[in-house]
Tab-separated table of C-alpha atoms and ligand atoms in Angstrom:
chain	number	residue	atom	x	y	z
A	354	MET	CA	-24.105	3.335	10.081
A	355	SER	CA	-20.524	2.219	9.400
A	356	ARG	CA	-19.814	-1.494	9.396
A	357	ILE	CA	-17.963	-2.661	12.519
A	358	VAL	CA	-15.737	-5.639	11.707
A	359	THR	CA	-13.819	-7.767	14.184
A	360	VAL	CA	-10.187	-7.794	13.198
A	361	ASN	CA	-8.716	-10.769	11.356
A	362	ASN	CA	-6.397	-11.012	8.348
A	363	GLN	CA	-9.236	-10.803	5.869
A	364	ALA	CA	-10.631	-7.680	7.536
A	365	ILE	CA	-7.226	-6.001	7.345
A	366	ALA	CA	-6.872	-6.879	3.674
A	367	GLU	CA	-10.320	-5.453	3.005
A	368	ALA	CA	-9.562	-2.291	4.986
A	369	ALA	CA	-6.315	-1.853	3.030
A	370	GLU	CA	-8.269	-2.063	-0.236
A	371	ILE	CA	-10.674	0.606	1.047
A	372	ILE	CA	-7.717	2.884	1.846
A	373	LYS	CA	-6.092	2.255	-1.553
A	374	SER	CA	-9.315	3.133	-3.349
A	375	GLY	CA	-9.700	6.427	-1.476
A	376	GLY	CA	-12.049	5.344	1.327
A	377	LEU	CA	-11.852	5.783	5.094
A	378	VAL	CA	-11.337	3.223	7.855
A	379	GLY	CA	-11.935	3.514	11.602
A	380	MET	CA	-8.561	2.349	12.931
A	381	PRO	CA	-7.687	1.357	16.496
A	382	THR	CA	-4.453	2.766	17.901
A	383	GLU	CA	-3.006	2.617	21.411
A	384	THR	CA	-4.212	6.191	22.094
A	385	VAL	CA	-7.666	6.613	20.526
A	386	TYR	CA	-9.448	5.350	17.410
A	387	GLY	CA	-8.448	7.262	14.287
A	388	LEU	CA	-10.318	7.913	11.053
A	389	ALA	CA	-7.683	6.754	8.597
A	390	GLY	CA	-7.182	7.603	4.927
A	391	ASN	CA	-4.337	7.653	2.390
A	392	ALA	CA	-2.126	10.654	3.215
A	393	ARG	CA	-1.088	10.884	-0.444
A	394	ASP	CA	-4.684	11.189	-1.707
A	395	GLY	CA	-6.096	14.705	-1.374
A	396	ALA	CA	-9.662	13.575	-2.092
A	397	ALA	CA	-9.487	11.010	0.718
A	398	VAL	CA	-8.132	13.671	3.073
A	399	ALA	CA	-11.025	15.958	2.073
A	400	LYS	CA	-13.463	13.189	3.027
A	401	ILE	CA	-11.896	13.011	6.492
A	402	TYR	CA	-12.507	16.708	7.153
A	403	GLU	CA	-16.041	16.309	5.861
A	404	ALA	CA	-16.779	13.276	8.045
A	405	LYS	CA	-15.444	15.072	11.117
A	406	GLY	CA	-17.420	18.192	10.297
A	407	ARG	CA	-14.357	20.338	10.953
A	408	PRO	CA	-15.127	23.994	10.263
A	409	ALA	CA	-11.447	24.568	9.473
A	410	PHE	CA	-8.561	22.664	7.902
A	411	ASN	CA	-6.115	21.913	10.695
A	412	PRO	CA	-3.132	19.774	9.751
A	413	LEU	CA	-3.363	16.046	10.468
A	414	ILE	CA	-0.934	13.491	11.879
A	415	VAL	CA	0.701	11.166	9.355
A	416	HIS	CA	1.004	7.608	10.688
A	417	VAL	CA	3.946	5.557	9.437
A	418	PRO	CA	5.276	2.069	10.239
A	419	SER	CA	8.793	3.053	11.338
A	420	ALA	CA	11.247	5.876	11.982
A	421	ALA	CA	12.831	5.059	8.620
A	422	ALA	CA	9.476	5.660	6.927
A	423	ALA	CA	9.113	8.940	8.856
A	424	ALA	CA	12.501	10.027	7.490
A	425	GLU	CA	11.131	9.706	3.947
A	426	ILE	CA	8.492	12.334	4.754
A	427	ALA	CA	10.138	14.629	7.294
A	428	GLU	CA	13.621	15.931	8.081
A	429	MET	CA	14.681	13.864	11.098
A	430	ASP	CA	17.458	15.643	13.005
A	431	ASP	CA	19.341	14.203	16.010
A	432	ARG	CA	16.629	15.358	18.419
A	433	ALA	CA	13.978	13.595	16.361
A	434	ARG	CA	16.052	10.431	16.084
A	435	ASN	CA	16.625	10.372	19.840
A	436	LEU	CA	12.940	10.849	20.638
A	437	ALA	CA	12.007	8.255	18.030
A	438	SER	CA	14.303	5.633	19.499
A	439	ALA	CA	13.035	6.386	23.008
A	440	PHE	CA	9.282	6.475	22.293
A	441	TRP	CA	8.449	4.919	18.907
A	442	PRO	CA	6.389	2.946	18.405
A	443	GLY	CA	4.260	4.900	20.866
A	444	PRO	CA	2.069	7.891	21.698
A	445	LEU	CA	4.476	10.616	20.562
A	446	THR	CA	3.939	12.855	17.530
A	447	LEU	CA	6.804	14.930	16.114
A	448	VAL	CA	6.248	18.120	14.112
A	449	LEU	CA	9.192	18.380	11.720
A	450	ALA	CA	10.195	20.163	8.535
A	451	ARG	CA	8.391	18.507	5.661
A	452	ARG	CA	10.641	17.046	2.966
A	453	ALA	CA	10.201	18.523	-0.494
A	454	ASP	CA	9.683	15.016	-1.893
A	455	ALA	CA	7.370	13.908	0.935
A	456	GLY	CA	4.522	13.171	-1.471
A	457	ILE	CA	1.929	13.979	1.197
A	458	SER	CA	-1.262	15.799	0.187
A	459	GLU	CA	-1.010	19.563	0.788
A	460	LEU	CA	-4.430	19.376	2.406
A	461	ALA	CA	-3.150	16.886	5.009
A	462	THR	CA	-0.596	19.442	6.217
A	463	ALA	CA	-2.924	22.412	5.549
A	464	GLY	CA	-0.303	23.961	3.295
A	465	LEU	CA	2.351	24.151	6.035
A	466	ASP	CA	6.011	23.393	5.413
A	467	THR	CA	5.977	21.171	8.495
A	468	VAL	CA	4.448	17.745	8.966
A	469	ALA	CA	3.371	15.818	12.074
A	470	VAL	CA	4.427	12.143	12.101
A	471	ARG	CA	4.027	9.256	14.477
A	472	VAL	CA	4.579	5.493	14.642
A	473	PRO	CA	1.640	3.969	16.537
A	474	ASP	CA	2.214	1.166	19.012
A	475	HIS	CA	-0.690	-0.991	17.951
A	476	LYS	CA	-0.597	-4.263	16.051
A	477	ILE	CA	-3.715	-3.548	13.992
A	478	ALA	CA	-2.762	0.015	13.100
A	479	ARG	CA	0.668	-1.145	11.960
A	480	ALA	CA	-0.778	-4.050	10.012
A	481	LEU	CA	-3.162	-1.699	8.214
A	482	ILE	CA	-0.431	0.842	7.368
A	483	THR	CA	1.762	-1.956	6.042
A	484	ALA	CA	-1.014	-3.645	4.045
A	485	ALA	CA	-2.146	-0.344	2.518
A	486	GLY	CA	1.482	0.465	1.642
A	487	VAL	CA	0.958	4.206	2.131
A	488	PRO	CA	1.252	6.617	5.073
A	489	LEU	CA	-2.111	7.179	6.769
A	490	VAL	CA	-3.529	10.425	8.083
A	491	ALA	CA	-5.742	9.672	11.057
A	492	PRO	CA	-7.309	12.310	13.241
A	493	SER	CA	-9.346	11.080	16.164
A	494	ALA	CA	-12.472	9.424	14.768
A	495	ASN	CA	-15.040	11.768	16.270
A	496	LYS	CA	-17.024	14.776	15.153
A	497	SER	CA	-15.095	17.987	15.633
A	498	GLY	CA	-15.545	19.301	19.178
A	499	SER	CA	-16.713	16.032	20.739
A	500	LEU	CA	-14.779	13.562	22.849
A	501	SER	CA	-12.162	11.322	21.275
A	502	PRO	CA	-13.370	7.744	20.730
A	503	THR	CA	-11.743	4.881	22.597
A	504	THR	CA	-14.093	2.056	21.555
A	505	PRO	CA	-15.463	0.939	18.172
A	506	SER	CA	-19.007	1.892	19.130
A	507	HIS	CA	-17.887	5.438	19.993
A	508	VAL	CA	-16.644	5.692	16.414
A	509	ALA	CA	-19.865	4.361	14.923
A	510	ASP	CA	-22.050	6.549	17.154
A	511	GLY	CA	-19.987	9.650	16.528
A	512	LEU	CA	-19.355	9.438	12.800
A	513	GLY	CA	-22.450	7.670	11.513
A	514	ASP	CA	-21.511	6.388	8.076
A	515	GLY	CA	-18.405	8.603	7.853
A	516	ALA	CA	-16.117	5.555	7.780
A	517	ASN	CA	-16.478	2.836	5.134
A	518	MET	CA	-15.490	0.277	7.747
A	519	ILE	CA	-14.471	0.220	11.403
A	520	LEU	CA	-11.789	-2.233	12.511
A	521	ALA	CA	-12.892	-3.275	15.996
A	522	ASP	CA	-10.250	-4.173	18.547
A	523	GLY	CA	-11.818	-3.286	21.878
A	524	ALA	CA	-10.898	-0.345	24.056
A	525	CYS	CA	-7.715	1.672	23.487
A	526	ARG	CA	-4.914	0.989	25.960
A	527	VAL	CA	-3.873	4.618	26.560
A	528	GLY	CA	-7.195	6.360	25.968
A	529	LEU	CA	-5.540	9.762	25.614
A	530	GLU	CA	-4.132	11.350	22.465
A	531	SER	CA	-0.448	11.350	21.607
A	532	THR	CA	1.854	14.091	22.886
A	533	VAL	CA	2.685	16.512	20.063
A	534	VAL	CA	6.245	17.910	20.188
A	535	ASP	CA	7.224	20.700	17.816
A	536	LEU	CA	10.807	20.218	16.613
A	537	SER	CA	10.444	22.478	13.587
A	538	GLY	CA	12.396	25.311	15.265
A	539	ASP	CA	15.495	25.560	17.436
A	540	VAL	CA	13.521	25.476	20.692
A	541	PRO	CA	11.391	22.371	21.141
A	542	PHE	CA	7.831	22.862	22.464
A	543	ILE	CA	4.991	20.626	23.479
A	544	LEU	CA	2.033	21.658	21.355
A	545	ARG	CA	-0.389	19.160	22.851
A	546	PRO	CA	0.121	17.400	26.168
A	547	GLY	CA	-0.601	13.700	25.972
A	548	ALA	CA	0.391	10.258	27.058
A	549	ILE	CA	4.131	10.992	27.211
A	550	THR	CA	5.026	13.677	29.750
A	551	ALA	CA	7.081	16.833	29.299
A	552	GLU	CA	9.565	15.396	31.831
A	553	GLU	CA	10.083	12.264	29.730
A	554	VAL	CA	10.638	14.342	26.580
A	555	SER	CA	12.962	16.744	28.432
A	556	ARG	CA	15.059	13.893	29.792
A	557	VAL	CA	15.713	12.485	26.318
A	558	LEU	CA	16.466	15.874	24.749
A	559	GLY	CA	18.579	17.066	27.677
A	560	VAL	CA	16.743	20.423	27.827
A	561	ASP	CA	13.580	21.571	29.564
A	562	VAL	CA	10.728	21.277	27.096
A	563	ALA	CA	7.751	23.442	28.018
A	564	LEU	CA	4.168	23.479	26.938
A	565	ALA	CA	4.156	26.086	24.168
A	566	SER	CA	1.652	28.381	25.884
A	567	GLU	CA	3.791	28.604	29.019
A	568	ASN	CA	7.039	29.278	27.262
A	569	ASP	CA	8.191	32.836	27.825
A	570	VAL	CA	10.989	32.659	25.264
A	571	ASN	CA	8.365	32.532	22.577
A	572	PRO	CA	5.023	33.386	24.143
A	573	LYS	CA	2.015	32.141	22.259
A	574	SER	CA	-1.497	31.769	23.546
A	575	PRO	CA	-2.999	28.286	23.197
A	576	GLY	CA	-5.384	29.397	20.483
A	577	MET	CA	-2.470	30.811	18.501
A	578	LEU	CA	-0.246	27.744	18.616
A	579	LEU	CA	-0.951	26.578	15.145
A	580	LYS	CA	0.762	28.472	12.360
A	581	HIS	CA	-1.460	28.949	9.364
A	582	TYR	CA	-0.329	28.895	5.796
A	583	ALA	CA	-1.064	32.097	3.881
A	584	PRO	CA	0.237	33.148	0.461
A	585	ASP	CA	2.506	36.221	0.159
A	586	ALA	CA	0.360	37.677	-2.616
A	587	PRO	CA	-2.755	39.553	-1.440
A	588	VAL	CA	-5.951	37.551	-1.836
A	589	ARG	CA	-9.201	39.095	-3.126
A	590	LEU	CA	-12.397	37.150	-2.456
A	591	ASN	CA	-15.668	36.799	-4.383
A	592	ALA	CA	-14.136	37.935	-7.660
A	593	ILE	CA	-16.576	38.206	-10.575
A	594	ASP	CA	-14.043	39.661	-12.963
A	595	LEU	CA	-10.272	40.117	-13.076
A	596	GLU	CA	-7.957	43.125	-12.960
A	597	ALA	CA	-4.996	42.962	-15.328
A	598	GLY	CA	-2.049	41.353	-13.498
A	599	GLU	CA	-4.173	39.319	-11.126
A	600	ALA	CA	-4.012	35.547	-10.991
A	601	LEU	CA	-7.305	33.660	-10.870
A	602	LEU	CA	-8.257	30.894	-8.471
A	603	ALA	CA	-11.482	29.741	-10.077
A	604	PHE	CA	-14.326	27.573	-8.852
A	605	GLY	CA	-16.702	26.228	-11.487
A	606	SER	CA	-17.116	27.620	-14.963
A	607	ILE	CA	-15.100	30.660	-16.068
A	608	LYS	CA	-16.765	30.863	-19.462
A	609	PHE	CA	-18.256	34.276	-18.762
A	610	MET	CA	-15.428	35.807	-16.752
A	611	GLY	CA	-13.681	38.788	-18.286
A	612	VAL	CA	-10.409	40.623	-17.662
A	613	LYS	CA	-10.780	44.391	-17.202
A	614	GLY	CA	-9.322	46.242	-20.150
A	615	GLY	CA	-10.222	43.385	-22.458
A	616	GLY	CA	-9.918	39.644	-22.815
A	617	ALA	CA	-11.369	36.519	-21.266
A	618	ALA	CA	-10.147	34.777	-18.107
A	619	ALA	CA	-10.175	31.517	-20.023
A	620	ASP	CA	-7.369	32.829	-22.259
A	621	LEU	CA	-4.958	33.586	-19.412
A	622	PRO	CA	-1.593	31.810	-19.525
A	623	GLU	CA	-1.414	28.534	-17.604
A	624	THR	CA	0.754	30.051	-14.849
A	625	GLN	CA	-1.923	32.613	-14.008
A	626	ILE	CA	-4.981	30.426	-13.525
A	627	ARG	CA	-6.030	27.383	-11.516
A	628	ASN	CA	-9.505	25.931	-11.124
A	629	LEU	CA	-10.326	24.388	-7.739
A	630	SER	CA	-13.009	22.345	-9.474
A	631	GLU	CA	-14.462	22.936	-12.911
A	632	ASP	CA	-17.516	20.896	-11.901
A	633	GLY	CA	-18.029	22.820	-8.677
A	634	ASP	CA	-17.181	19.739	-6.585
A	635	LEU	CA	-16.237	20.807	-3.044
A	636	HIS	CA	-14.217	17.613	-2.357
A	637	GLU	CA	-12.060	18.240	-5.377
A	638	ALA	CA	-11.758	21.916	-4.420
A	639	ALA	CA	-10.609	21.086	-0.881
A	640	ALA	CA	-8.036	18.615	-2.180
A	641	ASN	CA	-6.646	21.262	-4.571
A	642	LEU	CA	-6.854	24.325	-2.315
A	643	PHE	CA	-3.367	24.637	-0.801
A	644	ALA	CA	-1.419	23.336	-3.791
A	645	MET	CA	-3.195	25.753	-6.138
A	646	LEU	CA	-2.765	28.758	-3.826
A	647	LYS	CA	0.952	27.960	-3.768
A	648	ASP	CA	1.096	27.614	-7.559
A	649	LEU	CA	-0.414	31.080	-7.973
A	650	ASP	CA	1.593	32.757	-5.206
A	651	ARG	CA	4.169	34.392	-7.479
A	652	ALA	CA	5.709	37.860	-7.247
A	653	GLU	CA	4.510	38.802	-10.729
A	654	HIS	CA	0.871	38.448	-9.671
A	655	SER	CA	-0.522	41.645	-8.108
A	656	LYS	CA	-3.220	39.620	-6.318
A	657	ILE	CA	-4.860	36.232	-6.291
A	658	ALA	CA	-8.525	36.768	-7.159
A	659	VAL	CA	-10.732	33.961	-5.873
A	660	MET	CA	-14.206	33.166	-7.139
A	661	THR	CA	-17.011	32.542	-4.647
A	662	VAL	CA	-17.097	29.107	-3.051
A	663	PRO	CA	-20.489	28.111	-1.594
A	664	GLU	CA	-20.691	28.161	2.204
A	665	ASN	CA	-21.936	24.608	2.734
A	666	GLY	CA	-20.320	21.242	3.493
A	667	LEU	CA	-16.558	21.448	2.921
A	668	GLY	CA	-17.086	24.970	1.570
A	669	VAL	CA	-17.202	26.225	5.184
A	670	ALA	CA	-13.617	25.095	5.823
A	671	ILE	CA	-12.439	26.229	2.381
A	672	ASN	CA	-13.876	29.711	2.985
A	673	ASP	CA	-12.414	29.819	6.492
A	674	ARG	CA	-8.973	29.340	5.001
A	675	LEU	CA	-9.539	31.745	2.114
A	676	ARG	CA	-10.756	34.459	4.514
A	677	ARG	CA	-7.641	34.003	6.680
A	678	ALA	CA	-5.488	34.268	3.567
A	679	ALA	CA	-7.305	37.454	2.511
A	680	GLN	CA	-6.811	38.994	5.960
A	681	ALA	CA	-3.126	38.084	6.124
A	682	GLY	CA	-2.367	39.958	2.909
B	1694	TXA	O1	-3.221	9.985	19.421
B	1694	TXA	C1	-3.323	10.597	18.367
B	1694	TXA	O2	-2.452	11.425	18.010
B	1694	TXA	C2	-4.546	10.342	17.499
B	1694	TXA	C3	-4.447	8.902	16.999
B	1694	TXA	C4	-5.589	8.508	16.099
B	1694	TXA	O3	-3.207	8.689	16.361
B	1694	TXA	N1	-4.633	11.286	16.400
B	1694	TXA	C5	-4.952	12.592	16.600
B	1694	TXA	O4	-4.985	13.372	15.465
B	1694	TXA	O5	-5.203	13.068	17.700
B	1694	TXA	P1	-5.684	14.831	15.384
B	1694	TXA	O6	-5.712	15.180	13.921
B	1694	TXA	O7	-6.981	14.804	16.097
B	1694	TXA	O8	-4.685	15.787	16.095
B	1694	TXA	C6	-3.594	16.328	15.396
B	1694	TXA	C7	-2.845	17.311	16.284
B	1694	TXA	C8	-3.576	18.639	16.334
B	1694	TXA	O9	-3.434	19.200	17.623
B	1694	TXA	C9	-2.826	19.438	15.286
B	1694	TXA	O10	-2.951	20.808	15.475
B	1694	TXA	C10	-1.403	18.940	15.461
B	1694	TXA	O11	-1.560	17.561	15.746
B	1694	TXA	N2	-0.620	19.056	14.231
B	1694	TXA	C11	-0.656	18.278	13.137
B	1694	TXA	N3	0.185	18.722	12.196
B	1694	TXA	C12	0.786	19.808	12.689
B	1694	TXA	C13	1.758	20.727	12.199
B	1694	TXA	N4	2.288	20.592	10.982
B	1694	TXA	N5	2.129	21.746	12.992
B	1694	TXA	C14	1.598	21.880	14.240
B	1694	TXA	N6	0.668	21.049	14.759
B	1694	TXA	C15	0.264	20.041	14.003
B	1695	MG	MG1	-8.908	15.140	17.899
């Protein structure tokens, strides 16, 4: 069971060290408790998905101390600046174009070119972000599919030992997740209703902002709201050898893999091959997945051939994403 620690300065310093060394902390916010990790550390992000038991990699919210810090990660336009000055710190999340130099793990944004950011209105959350000195990804600290936790014991009961430490600060003030507003396109949408209402958002933006599923300008069903990253190159799964012209996304040893027509996969040029994890480590593979798919997604590659990834633990989410990529092609 994760250690529940009453918040004081020493506990925050300890939690910050856990974050800096790649661990996870149960973090109180004004909305719900989050399971926080370093947004720049792909292996830490992989641990979050594992602890939550998510069968798929959905992008996570990046928590920052200020609007200025958000602007280092995402492109803040006038709409974003206006919403930020009206509601930050507070229960509002903005989906924005991700800056090229954002330095956020590709796994945290599930390979998308957008990023969700928010500035929490909670003393402890802000103290932890500041002490850790890095942006924190923090999905609600519950198992996937169960209720969001609003007390420290919910976190401990739900996640078992999934967090290295839980910072306890009583019940969350809002008790409902943040409102997610998509500003990545010309028409703003609410992707997830939450503590801040559509009317409040509309008033600040000066236009009617609808829940995405109800918007008839750009109809999307709720299950389809989230865009998924997929490479342009076709993806071929369960490859045991390579066709000439294919790039290889390997998992484990490639010692015995050949290229049809002659040659060994191991002798391919550096641009044509990536290994998710030479040791067959699923955490490492998850952390590398999106960045390596992008590296190999080049017009000169006829396909991206992917070796089999075992269907257990994080492999379930990795395979979910690889199958989607194979279907999209
Ligand atoms: O109140 C909250 O927002 C809590 C506390 C801990 O801050 N966090 C939270 O995170 O609810 P999570 O990961 O459970 O929810 C993230 C939501 C999901 O609905 C996800 O699809 C959406 O934000 N999201 C994140 N990044 C996105 C992106 N790039 N594009 C579209 N939606 C995104
Ligand atoms: Mg959640």
